[in-house]
Coordinates of C-alpha atoms in Angstrom, one line a residue:
X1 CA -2.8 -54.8 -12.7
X2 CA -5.8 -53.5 -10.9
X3 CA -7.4 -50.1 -11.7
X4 CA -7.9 -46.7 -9.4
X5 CA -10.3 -47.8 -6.4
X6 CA -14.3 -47.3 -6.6
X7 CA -17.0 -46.8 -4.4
X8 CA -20.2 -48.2 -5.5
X9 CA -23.9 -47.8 -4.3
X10 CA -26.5 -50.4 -4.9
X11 CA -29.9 -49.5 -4.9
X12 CA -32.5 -52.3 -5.4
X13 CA -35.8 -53.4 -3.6
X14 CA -34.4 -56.9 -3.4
X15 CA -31.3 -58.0 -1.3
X16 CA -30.8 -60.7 -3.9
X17 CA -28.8 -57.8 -5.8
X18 CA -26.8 -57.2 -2.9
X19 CA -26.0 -60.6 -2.7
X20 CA -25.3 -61.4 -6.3
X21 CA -22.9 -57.8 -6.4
X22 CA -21.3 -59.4 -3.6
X23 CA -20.4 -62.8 -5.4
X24 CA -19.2 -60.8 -8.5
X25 CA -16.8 -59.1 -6.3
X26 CA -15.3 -61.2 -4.6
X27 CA -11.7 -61.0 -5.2
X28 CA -11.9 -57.3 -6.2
X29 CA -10.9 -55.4 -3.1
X30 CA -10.1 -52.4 -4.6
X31 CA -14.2 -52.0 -5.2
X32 CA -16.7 -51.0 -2.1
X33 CA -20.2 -51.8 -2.2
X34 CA -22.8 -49.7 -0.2
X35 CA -26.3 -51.3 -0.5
X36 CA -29.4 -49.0 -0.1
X37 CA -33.5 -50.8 -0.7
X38 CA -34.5 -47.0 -0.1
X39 CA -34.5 -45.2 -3.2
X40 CA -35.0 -41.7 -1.3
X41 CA -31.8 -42.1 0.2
X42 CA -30.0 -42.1 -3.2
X43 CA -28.5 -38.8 -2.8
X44 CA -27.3 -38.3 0.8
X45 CA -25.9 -41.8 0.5
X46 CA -23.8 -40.7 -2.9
X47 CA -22.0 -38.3 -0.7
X48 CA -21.7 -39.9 2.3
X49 CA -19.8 -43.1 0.3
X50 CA -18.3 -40.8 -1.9
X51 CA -19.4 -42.9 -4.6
X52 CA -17.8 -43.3 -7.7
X53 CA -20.6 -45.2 -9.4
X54 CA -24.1 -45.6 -9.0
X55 CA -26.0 -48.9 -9.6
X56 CA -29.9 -48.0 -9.8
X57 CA -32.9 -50.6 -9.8
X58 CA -35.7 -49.7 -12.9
X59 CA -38.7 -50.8 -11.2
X60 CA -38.7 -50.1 -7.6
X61 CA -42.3 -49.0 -5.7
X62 CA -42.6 -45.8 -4.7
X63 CA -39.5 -43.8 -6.0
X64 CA -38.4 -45.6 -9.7
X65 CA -34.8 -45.7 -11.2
X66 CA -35.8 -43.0 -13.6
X67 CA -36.4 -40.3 -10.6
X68 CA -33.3 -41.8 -8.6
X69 CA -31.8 -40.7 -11.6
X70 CA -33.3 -37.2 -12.1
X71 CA -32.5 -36.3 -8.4
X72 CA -29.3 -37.5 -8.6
X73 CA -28.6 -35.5 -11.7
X74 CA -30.6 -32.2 -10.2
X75 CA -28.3 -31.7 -7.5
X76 CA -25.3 -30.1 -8.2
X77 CA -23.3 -32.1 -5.6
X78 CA -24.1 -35.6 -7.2
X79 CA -24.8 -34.5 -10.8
X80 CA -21.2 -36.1 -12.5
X81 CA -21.5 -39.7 -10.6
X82 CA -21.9 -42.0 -13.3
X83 CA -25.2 -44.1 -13.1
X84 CA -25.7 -47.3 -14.5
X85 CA -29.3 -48.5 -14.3
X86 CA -29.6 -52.1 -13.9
X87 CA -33.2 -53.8 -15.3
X88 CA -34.6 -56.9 -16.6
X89 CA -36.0 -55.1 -19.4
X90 CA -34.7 -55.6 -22.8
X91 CA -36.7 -52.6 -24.4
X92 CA -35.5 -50.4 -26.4
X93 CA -37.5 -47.4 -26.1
X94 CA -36.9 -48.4 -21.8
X95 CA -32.9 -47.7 -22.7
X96 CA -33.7 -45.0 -24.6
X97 CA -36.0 -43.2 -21.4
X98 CA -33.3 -44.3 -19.0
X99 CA -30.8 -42.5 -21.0
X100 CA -32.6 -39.2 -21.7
X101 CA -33.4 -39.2 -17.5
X102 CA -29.6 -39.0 -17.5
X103 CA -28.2 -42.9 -17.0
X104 CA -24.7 -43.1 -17.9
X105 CA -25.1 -46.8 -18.9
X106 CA -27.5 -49.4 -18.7
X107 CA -27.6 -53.3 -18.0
X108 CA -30.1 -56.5 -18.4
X109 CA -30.3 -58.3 -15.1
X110 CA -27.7 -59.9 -14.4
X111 CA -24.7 -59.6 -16.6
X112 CA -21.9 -61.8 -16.8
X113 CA -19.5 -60.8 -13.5
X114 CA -16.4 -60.3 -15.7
X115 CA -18.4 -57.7 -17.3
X116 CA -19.9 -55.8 -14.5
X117 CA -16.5 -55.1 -12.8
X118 CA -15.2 -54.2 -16.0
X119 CA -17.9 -51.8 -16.3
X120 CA -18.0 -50.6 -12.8
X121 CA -14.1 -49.7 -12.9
X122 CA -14.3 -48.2 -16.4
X123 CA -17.2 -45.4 -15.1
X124 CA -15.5 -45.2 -11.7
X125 CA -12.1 -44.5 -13.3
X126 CA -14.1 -41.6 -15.4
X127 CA -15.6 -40.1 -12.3
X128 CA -12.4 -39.8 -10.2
X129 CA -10.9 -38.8 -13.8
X130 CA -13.6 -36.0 -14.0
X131 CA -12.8 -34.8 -10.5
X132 CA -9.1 -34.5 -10.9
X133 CA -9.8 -32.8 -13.8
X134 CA -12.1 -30.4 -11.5
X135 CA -9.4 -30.1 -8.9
X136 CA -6.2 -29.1 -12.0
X137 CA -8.9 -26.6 -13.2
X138 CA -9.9 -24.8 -10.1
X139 CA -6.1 -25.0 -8.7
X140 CA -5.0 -23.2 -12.7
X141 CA -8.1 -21.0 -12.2
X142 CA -6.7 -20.1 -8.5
X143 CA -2.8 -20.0 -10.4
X144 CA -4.4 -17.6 -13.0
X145 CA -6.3 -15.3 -10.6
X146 CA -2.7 -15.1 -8.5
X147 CA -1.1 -14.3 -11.2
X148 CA -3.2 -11.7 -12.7
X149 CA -3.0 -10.2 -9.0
X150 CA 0.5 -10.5 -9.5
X151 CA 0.6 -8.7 -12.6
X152 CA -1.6 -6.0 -11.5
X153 CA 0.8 -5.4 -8.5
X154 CA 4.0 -5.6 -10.4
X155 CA 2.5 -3.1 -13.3
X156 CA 0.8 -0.8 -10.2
X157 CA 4.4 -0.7 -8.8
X158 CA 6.0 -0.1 -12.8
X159 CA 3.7 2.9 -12.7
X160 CA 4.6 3.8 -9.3
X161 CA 8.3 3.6 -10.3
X162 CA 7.9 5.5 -13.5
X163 CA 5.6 8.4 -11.8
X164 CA 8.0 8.6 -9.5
X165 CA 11.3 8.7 -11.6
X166 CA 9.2 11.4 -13.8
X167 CA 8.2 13.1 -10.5
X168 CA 12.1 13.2 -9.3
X169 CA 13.2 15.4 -12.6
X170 CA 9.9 17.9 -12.2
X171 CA 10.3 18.5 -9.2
X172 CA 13.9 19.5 -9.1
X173 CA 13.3 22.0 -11.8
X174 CA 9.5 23.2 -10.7
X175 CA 11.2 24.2 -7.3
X176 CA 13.7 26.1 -9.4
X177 CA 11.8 27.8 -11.1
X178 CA 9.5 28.4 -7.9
X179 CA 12.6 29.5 -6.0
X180 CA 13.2 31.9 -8.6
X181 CA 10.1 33.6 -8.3
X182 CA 9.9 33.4 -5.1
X183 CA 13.4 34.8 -3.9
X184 CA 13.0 37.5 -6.8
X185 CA 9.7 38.8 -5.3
X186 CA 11.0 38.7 -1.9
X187 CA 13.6 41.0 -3.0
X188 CA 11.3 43.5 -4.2
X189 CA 9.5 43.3 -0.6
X190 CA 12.9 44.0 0.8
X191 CA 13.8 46.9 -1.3
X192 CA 10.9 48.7 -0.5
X193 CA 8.5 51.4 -1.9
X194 CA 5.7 49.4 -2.7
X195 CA 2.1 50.7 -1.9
X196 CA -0.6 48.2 -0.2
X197 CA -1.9 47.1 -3.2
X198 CA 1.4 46.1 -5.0
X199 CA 2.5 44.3 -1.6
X200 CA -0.8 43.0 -1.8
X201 CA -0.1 41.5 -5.4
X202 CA 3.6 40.5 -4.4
X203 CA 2.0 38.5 -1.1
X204 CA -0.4 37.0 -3.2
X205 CA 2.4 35.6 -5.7
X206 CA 4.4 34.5 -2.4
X207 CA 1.9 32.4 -1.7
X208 CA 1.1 30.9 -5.1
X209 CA 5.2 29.8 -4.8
X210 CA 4.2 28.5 -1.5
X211 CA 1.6 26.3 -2.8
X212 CA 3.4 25.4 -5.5
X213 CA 6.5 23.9 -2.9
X214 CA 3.8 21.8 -1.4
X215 CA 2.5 20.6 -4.1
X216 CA 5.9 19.0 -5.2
X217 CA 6.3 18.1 -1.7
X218 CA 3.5 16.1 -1.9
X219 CA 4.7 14.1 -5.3
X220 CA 7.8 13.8 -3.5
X221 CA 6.5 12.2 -0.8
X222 CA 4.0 9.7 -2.6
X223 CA 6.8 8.9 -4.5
X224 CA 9.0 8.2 -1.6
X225 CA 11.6 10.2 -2.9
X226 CA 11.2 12.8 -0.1
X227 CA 14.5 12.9 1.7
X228 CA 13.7 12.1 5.5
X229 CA 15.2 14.3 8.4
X230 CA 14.4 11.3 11.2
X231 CA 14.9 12.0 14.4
X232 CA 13.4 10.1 17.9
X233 CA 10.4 11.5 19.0
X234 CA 7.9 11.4 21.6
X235 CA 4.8 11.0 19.4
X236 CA 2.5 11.9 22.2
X237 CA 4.6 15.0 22.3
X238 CA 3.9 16.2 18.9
X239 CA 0.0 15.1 18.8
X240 CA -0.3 17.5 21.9
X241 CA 1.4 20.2 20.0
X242 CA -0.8 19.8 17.2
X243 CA -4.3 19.7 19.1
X244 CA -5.2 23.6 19.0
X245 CA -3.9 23.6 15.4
X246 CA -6.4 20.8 14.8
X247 CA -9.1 22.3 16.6
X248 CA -8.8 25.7 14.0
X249 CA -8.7 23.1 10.9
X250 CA -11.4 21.3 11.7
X251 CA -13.8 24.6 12.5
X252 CA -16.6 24.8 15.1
X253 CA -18.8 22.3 13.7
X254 CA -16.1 19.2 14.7
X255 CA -15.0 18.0 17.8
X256 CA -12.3 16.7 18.3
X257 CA -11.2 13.9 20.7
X258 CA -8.0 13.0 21.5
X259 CA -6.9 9.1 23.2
X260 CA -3.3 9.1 23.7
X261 CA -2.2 6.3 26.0
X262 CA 0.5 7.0 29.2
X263 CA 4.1 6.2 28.2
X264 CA 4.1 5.7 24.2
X265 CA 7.2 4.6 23.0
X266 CA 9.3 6.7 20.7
X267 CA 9.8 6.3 17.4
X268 CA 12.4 7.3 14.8
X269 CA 10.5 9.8 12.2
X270 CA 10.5 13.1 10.2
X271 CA 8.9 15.1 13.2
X272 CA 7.9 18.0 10.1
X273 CA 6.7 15.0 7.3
X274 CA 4.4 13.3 10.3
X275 CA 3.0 16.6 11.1
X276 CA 2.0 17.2 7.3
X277 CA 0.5 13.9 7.1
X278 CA -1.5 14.5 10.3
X279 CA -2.7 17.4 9.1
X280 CA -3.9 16.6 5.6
X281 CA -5.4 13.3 7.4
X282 CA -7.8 15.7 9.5
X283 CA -8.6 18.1 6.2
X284 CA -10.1 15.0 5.1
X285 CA -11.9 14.2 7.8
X286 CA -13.3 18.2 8.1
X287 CA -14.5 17.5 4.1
X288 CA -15.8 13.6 5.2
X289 CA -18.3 15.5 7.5
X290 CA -20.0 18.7 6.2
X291 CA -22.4 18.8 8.9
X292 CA -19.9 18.2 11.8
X293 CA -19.0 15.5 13.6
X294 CA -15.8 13.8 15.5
X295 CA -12.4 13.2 14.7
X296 CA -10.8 10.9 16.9
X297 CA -6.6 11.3 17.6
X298 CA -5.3 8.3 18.9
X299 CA -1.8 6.9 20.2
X300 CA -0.7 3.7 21.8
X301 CA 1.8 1.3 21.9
X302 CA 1.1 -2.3 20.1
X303 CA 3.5 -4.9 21.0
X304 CA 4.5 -7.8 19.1
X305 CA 2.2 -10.4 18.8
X306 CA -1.1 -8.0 18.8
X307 CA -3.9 -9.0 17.1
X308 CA -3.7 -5.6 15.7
X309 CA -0.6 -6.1 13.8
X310 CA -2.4 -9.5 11.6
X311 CA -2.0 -7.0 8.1
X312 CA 1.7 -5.3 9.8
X313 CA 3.6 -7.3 11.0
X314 CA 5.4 -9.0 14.0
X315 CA 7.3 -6.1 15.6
X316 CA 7.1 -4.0 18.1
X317 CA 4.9 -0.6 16.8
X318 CA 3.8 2.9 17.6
X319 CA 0.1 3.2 16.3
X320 CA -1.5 6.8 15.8
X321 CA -4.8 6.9 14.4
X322 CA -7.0 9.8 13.0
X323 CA -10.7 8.2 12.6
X324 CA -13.5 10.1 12.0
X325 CA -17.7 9.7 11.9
X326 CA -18.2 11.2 8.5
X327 CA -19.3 9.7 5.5
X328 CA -17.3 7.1 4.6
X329 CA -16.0 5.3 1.4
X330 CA -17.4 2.7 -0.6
X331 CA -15.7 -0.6 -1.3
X332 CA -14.4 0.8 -5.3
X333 CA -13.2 3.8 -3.6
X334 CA -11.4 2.4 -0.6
X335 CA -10.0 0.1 -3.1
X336 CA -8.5 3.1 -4.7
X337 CA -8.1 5.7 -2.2
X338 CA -4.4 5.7 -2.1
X339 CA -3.9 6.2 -6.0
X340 CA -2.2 9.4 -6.5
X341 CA -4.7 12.0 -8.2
X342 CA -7.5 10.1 -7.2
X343 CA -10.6 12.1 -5.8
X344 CA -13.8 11.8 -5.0
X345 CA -14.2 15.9 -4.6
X346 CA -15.5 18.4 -6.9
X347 CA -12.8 20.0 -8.9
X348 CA -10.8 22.9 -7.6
X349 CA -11.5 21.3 -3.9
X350 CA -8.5 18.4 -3.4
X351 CA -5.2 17.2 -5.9
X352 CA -6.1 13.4 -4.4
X353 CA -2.4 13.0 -3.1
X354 CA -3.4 13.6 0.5
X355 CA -3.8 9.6 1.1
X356 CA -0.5 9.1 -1.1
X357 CA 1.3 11.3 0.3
X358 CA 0.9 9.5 4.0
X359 CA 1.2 6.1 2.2
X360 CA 4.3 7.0 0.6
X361 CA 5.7 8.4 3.7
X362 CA 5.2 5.5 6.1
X363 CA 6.4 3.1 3.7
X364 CA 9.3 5.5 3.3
X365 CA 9.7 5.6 7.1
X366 CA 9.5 1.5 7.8
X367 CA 6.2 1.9 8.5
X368 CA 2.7 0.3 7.5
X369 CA -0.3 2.0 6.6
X370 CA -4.5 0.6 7.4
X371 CA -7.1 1.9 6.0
X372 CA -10.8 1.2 6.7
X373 CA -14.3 3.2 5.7
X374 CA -18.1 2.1 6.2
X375 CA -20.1 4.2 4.4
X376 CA -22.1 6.0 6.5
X377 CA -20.1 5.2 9.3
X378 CA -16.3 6.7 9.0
X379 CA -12.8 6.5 8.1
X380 CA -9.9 5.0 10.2
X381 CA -6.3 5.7 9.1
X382 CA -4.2 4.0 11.3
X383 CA 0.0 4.4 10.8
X384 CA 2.4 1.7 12.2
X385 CA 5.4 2.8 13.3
X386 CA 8.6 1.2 14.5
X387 CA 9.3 1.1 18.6
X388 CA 13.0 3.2 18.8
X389 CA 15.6 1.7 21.1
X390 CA 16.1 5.1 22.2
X391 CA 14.5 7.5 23.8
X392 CA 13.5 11.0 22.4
X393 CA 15.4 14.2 22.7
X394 CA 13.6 17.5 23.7
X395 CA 13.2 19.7 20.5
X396 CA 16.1 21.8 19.8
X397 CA 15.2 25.6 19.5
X398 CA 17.0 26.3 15.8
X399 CA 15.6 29.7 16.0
X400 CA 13.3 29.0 13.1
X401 CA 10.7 32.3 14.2
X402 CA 13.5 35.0 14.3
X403 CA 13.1 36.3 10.9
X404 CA 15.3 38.0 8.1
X405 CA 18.2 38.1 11.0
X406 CA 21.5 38.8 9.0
X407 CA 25.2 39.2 10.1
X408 CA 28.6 39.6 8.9
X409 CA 30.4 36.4 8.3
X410 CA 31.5 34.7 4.7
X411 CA 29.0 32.3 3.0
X412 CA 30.0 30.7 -0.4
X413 CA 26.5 30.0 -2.2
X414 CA 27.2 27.3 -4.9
X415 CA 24.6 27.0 -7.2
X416 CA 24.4 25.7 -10.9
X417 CA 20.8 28.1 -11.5
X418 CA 22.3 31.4 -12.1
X419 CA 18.9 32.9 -11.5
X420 CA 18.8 31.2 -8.3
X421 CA 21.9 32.0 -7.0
X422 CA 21.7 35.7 -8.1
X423 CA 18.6 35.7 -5.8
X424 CA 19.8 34.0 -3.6
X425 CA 23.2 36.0 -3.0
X426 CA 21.3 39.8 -2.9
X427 CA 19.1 38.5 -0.1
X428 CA 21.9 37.2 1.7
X429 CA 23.9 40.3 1.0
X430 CA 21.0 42.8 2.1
X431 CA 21.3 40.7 5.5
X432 CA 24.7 42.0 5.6
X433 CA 26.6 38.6 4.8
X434 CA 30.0 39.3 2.6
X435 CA 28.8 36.8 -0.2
X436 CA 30.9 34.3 -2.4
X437 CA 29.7 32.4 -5.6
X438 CA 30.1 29.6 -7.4
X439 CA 28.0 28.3 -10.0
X440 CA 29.1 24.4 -9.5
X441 CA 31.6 22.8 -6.7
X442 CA 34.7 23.0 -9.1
X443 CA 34.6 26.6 -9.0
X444 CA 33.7 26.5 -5.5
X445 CA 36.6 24.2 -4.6
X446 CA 39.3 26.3 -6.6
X447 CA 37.9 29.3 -3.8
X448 CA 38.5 27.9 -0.9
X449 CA 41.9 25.9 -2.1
X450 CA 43.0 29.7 -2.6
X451 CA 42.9 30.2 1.1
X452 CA 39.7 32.3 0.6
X453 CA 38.0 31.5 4.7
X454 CA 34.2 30.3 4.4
X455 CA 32.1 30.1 7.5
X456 CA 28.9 28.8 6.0
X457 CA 28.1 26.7 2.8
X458 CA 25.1 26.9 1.6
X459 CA 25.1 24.9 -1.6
X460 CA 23.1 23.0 -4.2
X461 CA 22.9 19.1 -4.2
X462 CA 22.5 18.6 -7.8
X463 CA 25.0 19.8 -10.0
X464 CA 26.8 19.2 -13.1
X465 CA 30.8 19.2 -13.3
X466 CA 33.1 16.5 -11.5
X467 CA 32.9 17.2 -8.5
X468 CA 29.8 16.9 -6.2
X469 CA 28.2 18.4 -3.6
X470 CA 29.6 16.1 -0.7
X471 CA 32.8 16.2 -1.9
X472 CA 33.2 19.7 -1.9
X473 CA 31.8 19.6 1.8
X474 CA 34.1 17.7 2.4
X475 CA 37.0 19.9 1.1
X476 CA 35.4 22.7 2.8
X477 CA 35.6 21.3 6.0
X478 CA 39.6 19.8 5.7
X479 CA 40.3 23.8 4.8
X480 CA 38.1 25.5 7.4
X481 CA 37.3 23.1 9.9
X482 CA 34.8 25.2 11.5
X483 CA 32.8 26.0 8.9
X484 CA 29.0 24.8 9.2
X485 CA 27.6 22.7 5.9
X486 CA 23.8 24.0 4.9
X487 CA 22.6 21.6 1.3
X488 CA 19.7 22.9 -0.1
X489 CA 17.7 20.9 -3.4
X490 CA 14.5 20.9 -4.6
X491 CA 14.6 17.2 -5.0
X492 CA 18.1 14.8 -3.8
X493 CA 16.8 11.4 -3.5
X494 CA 19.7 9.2 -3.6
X495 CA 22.7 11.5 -2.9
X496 CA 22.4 12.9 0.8
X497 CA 19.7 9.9 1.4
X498 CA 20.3 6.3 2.4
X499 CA 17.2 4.0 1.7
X500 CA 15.1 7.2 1.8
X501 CA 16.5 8.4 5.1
X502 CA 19.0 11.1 5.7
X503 CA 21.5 11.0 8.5
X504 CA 20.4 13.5 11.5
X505 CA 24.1 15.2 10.9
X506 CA 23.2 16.9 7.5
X507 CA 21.5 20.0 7.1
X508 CA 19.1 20.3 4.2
X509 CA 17.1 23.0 3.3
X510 CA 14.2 22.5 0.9
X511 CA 13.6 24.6 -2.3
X512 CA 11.5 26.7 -2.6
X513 CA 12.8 28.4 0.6
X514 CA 11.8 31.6 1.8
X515 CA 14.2 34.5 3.2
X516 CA 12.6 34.0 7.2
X517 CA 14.0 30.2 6.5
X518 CA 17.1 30.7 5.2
X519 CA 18.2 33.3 7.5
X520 CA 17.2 31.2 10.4
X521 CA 18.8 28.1 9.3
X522 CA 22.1 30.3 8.6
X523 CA 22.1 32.3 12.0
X524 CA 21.6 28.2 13.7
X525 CA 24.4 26.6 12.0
X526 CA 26.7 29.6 12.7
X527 CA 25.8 29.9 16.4
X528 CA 26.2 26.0 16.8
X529 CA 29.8 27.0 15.3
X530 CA 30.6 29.4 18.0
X531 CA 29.0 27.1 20.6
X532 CA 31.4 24.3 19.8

């Protein structure tokens, strides 16, 4: 049985050696011979053959086997081809020089043949050996890196997970208790008698609660546990709306630019979540240039196939992108820009969930998210969303700027927070509403199955007792069928929400609300009553 293949390079002053190599492998085709007189040539020819062993001449004029040696052990290319030097020399201290130059074997001219293919295939077999050892270790190297990748992504998303289920449980009670305080202090407003400096102090709080809601908005939506109102929208629509807001954000010492192609598609999106992200996107930019500079609002359509789409993927997408000429990030902070918490500004100035926030939000949304910085140069943030089949609507009016406007129908307030719904039911009732509660939707349900006629709901997602929130608006609306549904939760990820998204029928309210809301929402659903 023959062994592994080998490529062999001869170099000798004297043919004779090509001929007598020749002799000795006759028979052997699994051997190549490549013969060389020039000993300069020794390395280019090594890789040009491929060779798997390397006969070398001792005494050669000009270049000797000793420096074909050292060259072909000093580049890094050639340095692991076995070398056999081949002399007529029977010296010791010449076999001990040749090995010290690096020779991986050494023969007296000439050798028996049997023994010089024996010797050939033995160091050829070691070289390809050695190289298929190279190839196993840089493929497990390669396997190693992957998986520590993997690893990092799979424990990245662990945390993600974790944050996110912790986030969940905070934020339902923080909004709570921020609901709480907030519907309390707007009671006081209501009852009056406060002099400018106590309103002063009470519209300070107000706006500490406000604060606060966003904040756990913000965990919420880089945890993509947000629940999502989508609806089809124009997005060149809502840019344009939000251009003279931009302008004010971004002070005098901005410009900003705006590059919103004719006829973007539409897209299906949380119209008030897209607006947020847009708007945190341009604070950014504001604090990326201190000494002014442009931020650049863009929109156009990228169809399937787009070069553009090489990290998105292959779909048709809307792209809006907010780019600016500020400073920039560095590679270790691009790397980590959308890590929630992580900032690069000076305490008290940013809570580092801007970036997270829109990250979570367009993943939540089917989207994709690209970042890119030069320092020095800008930031590009560029969302990907879906093309919509349909087109979009034109914006309901829901009456959302008519504030604290009451009336006189029945509203059962369900709500397992008795401080909440104690709030809650005095503001409705100083609006003039003939108030009903429950404090979970077995109570709730035992009301209305008394005959008791509700024309509004307004009630809690998460409660305890049997029954839940849906079902009960569901009972409520086999009883009174004109009744109008209004949930309200400071976080309901996974009840009203299918794979983050929350069908455009429902009507959710947001803790912590404020009185202007809430009577808005209320007056809306019960007009859309009488309208049907």
């Amino acid at each position: 049985m023959q062994s592994s293949s080998c490529s062999v390079l001869l170099i000798d002053d004297e043919p004779l050696a090509q001929d007598y190599l020749l002799h000795c492998l006759e028979g052997h085709a699994d051997v190549a011979l490549c013969y060389e007189h020039c000993a300069d040539r020794a390395v280019d020819l090594a890789l040009e053959i491929d060779a798997t062993v390397v006969l070398v001449d001792l005494r050669m004029p000009g270049t000797d086997g000793f420096a074909v040696v050292r060259n072909l052990r000093a580049d890094a290319r050639t340095e692991h081809i076995p070398i056999i030097m081949l002399s007529s020399e029977h010296d010791a201290q010449v076999k001990v020089q040749a090995f010290a130059a690096g020779a991986s074997d050494y023969l007296v001219k000439w050798p028996d043949a049997r023994e010089l293919v024996a010797r050939l295939r033995y160091h050829s077999a070691a070289c390809l050996a050695r190289r298929q050892r190279d190839v196993a270790f840089a493929s497990l190297a390669r396997s190693q890196e992957e998986l520590r990748a993997s690893q990092a992504a799979l424990h990245q998303a662990q945390k993600m997970e974790a944050i996110g289920q912790l986030t969940g449980g905070v934020a339902h009670d923080f909004n709570n208790v921020l609901q709480i305080i907030g519907g309390n202090l707007q009671l006081v407003k209501l009852m009056g008698g406060l002099n400018d400096n106590a309103r002063g102090r009470v519209d300070a709080a107000l706006a500490g609660v406000e604060r606060g809601g966003r904040l756990a908005s913000h965990l919420l939506a880089f945890a993509r546990r947000q629940p999502l109102q989508a609806i089809v929208i124009d997005p060149s629509v809502v840019l344009g709306d939000m251009e003279e807001m931009l302008r004010r954000v971004l002070g005098p010492q901005a410009r900003i630019e705006t590059d919103i192609a004719p006829g973007v598609w539409s897209t299906a999106v949380d119209p008030s979540q897209l607006h947020n992200v847009i708007l945190n996107l341009a604070i950014n930019a504001r604090d990326a240039m201190p000494h002014g500079g442009t931020l650049t609002l863009r929109a156009c359509n990228i169809p399937a196939g787009s070069p553009d789409l090489a990290e998105v993927g292959q779909d048709e997408y809307v792209m809006i992108e907010v780019a600016d000429t500020g400073n920039g990030m560095p590679p270790e902070v691009l790397q980590r820009a959308f890590e929630p918490f992580f900032t690069t500004k000076p305490t008290g100035q940013g809570t580092g969930l801007g970036l997270s926030m829109a990250y979570g939000f367009v993943k939540q949304s089917g989207g994709e998210i690209v970042l890119k910085s030069t320092p020095g140069s800008g930031t590009s943030v560029r969302i990907f969303l879906r093309r919509s089949a349909t087109q979009a609507m034109p914006a309901e009016d829901d009456g959302a700027a008519t504030p604290l406007f009451g009336g006189i129908e029945t509203v059962l307030v369900v709500e397992d927070e008795d401080d909440v719904r104690d709030a809650t039911a005095q503001l409705l009732l100083a609006l003039g509403y003939h108030v009903l509660q429950a404090p979970d939707a077995d109570h709730a349900a035992r009301i209305v199955e008394n005959g008791v006629r509700v024309d509004l709901l307004f009630t809690d997602v998460m409660m305890p007792g049997k029954m839940s929130s849906l079902e009960l608006a569901d009972l409520v609306r086999r009883h009174c069928p004109d009744a109008q549904i209004l949930f309200t939760s400071g976080y309901a990820e996974g009840v009203l929400t299918h794979e983050g998204r929350m069908d455009p029928s429902i009507s959710l309210l947001p803790k912590p609300y404020n009185p202007d809301v809430l009577s808005a929402r209320i007056r809306h659903l019960l007009r859309r009553r009488k309208a049907a």
